[in-house]
Amino acid sequence: MTAIALTVAGSDSGGGAGIQADLKTFQELGVFGTSALTAVTAQNTLGVHGVYPIEAAGVTAQMRAVLDDFNVGAVKSGMLFSADIIRAVAETLQSYSTPTLIIDPVMIAKGGASLLLEEAVDALKTFLIPMASVITPNIPEAEVLAGMTIESDVDVEEAANRILQLGAGAVVMKGGHRQGVHFAEDLFLSADGERLALRSEWIHTQNTHGTGCTFSAAITAGIALGMPISEAVVDAKRFIQAAITDGLTLGTAGHGPTNHWAYRQRSEATRKETVFID
């Protein structure tokens, strides 16, 4: 049976993030991708030049069209933009036998543009996070969700526990925004006590546009394929490490996209060597 995943997110006209990154990732990992657009952005490697949200009813209609017809194994949410859209997504998923939900709590683009209205944060905490099997915040996003500053490993774990208290089944604290570290270390923590530290070499590159979207999409693909959540997270870490390492260097002087082909082009042994698991 073909594995199917649904991404509910914004469109990136530059192709490096959002719906475009999600569908590329699904395809590379052998999963059929479906989508529901929440917003259209005018975007390239230099930044976000415009955001044009879809009406909440339109998001609902797209999701229902997919979920009524396809046997979706996992749903990923990305850029949701407004409280109305967040409520619409939550209500729609509640009306179905909900597949596993993976939340990438997109708030800020690489260039600094806001992709989530301030009043939408409370809606995310109230309506959607309690439905999530896993949520994948970066450090700035985790600071907003946990209501604290994150500067140390102790802070990372405390913030992870606070986010779990919001109702998520598991959290992946992405370490790509940490300062003064030699490794990109992510912490996986589940509500039932499972804990993994995933460490990979720090790659000095500007080609990081869409890393969060791609990482969470890879987790979604793994879950749609039937992997346990922790296994899907490990595989996704290997996927994004390959995508960053073998950068494409596209665009001009901005944040270039990652290389979604890289993981498939590597041997199984080479993939495993890129990530250390503790």
Short mmCIF file of C-alpha atoms in Angstrom, two decimals, residues 37 75 84 97 101 108 119 126 167 175 210 215 233 246 248 269:
data_model
loop_
_atom_site.label_atom_id
_atom_site.label_comp_id
_atom_site.label_asym_id
_atom_site.label_seq_id
_atom_site.Cartn_x
_atom_site.Cartn_y
_atom_site.Cartn_z
CA LEU A 37 -2.29 25.73 1.32
CA VAL A 75 -0.37 15.12 8.74
CA ASP A 84 -8.56 31.47 12.51
CA SER A 97 -10.12 9.62 12.66
CA LEU A 101 -0.06 15.07 13.61
CA ILE A 108 9.85 33.50 11.76
CA GLU A 119 -2.34 36.45 18.66
CA THR A 126 -4.79 25.82 23.05
CA GLY A 167 -0.20 18.28 25.59
CA GLY A 175 19.68 22.98 18.18
CA GLY A 210 13.72 25.46 4.63
CA PHE A 215 13.15 18.11 8.84
CA VAL A 233 13.09 11.48 14.02
CA ASP A 246 25.53 18.88 0.11
CA LEU A 248 22.98 23.56 -3.84
CA ALA A 269 26.36 3.50 5.74
#
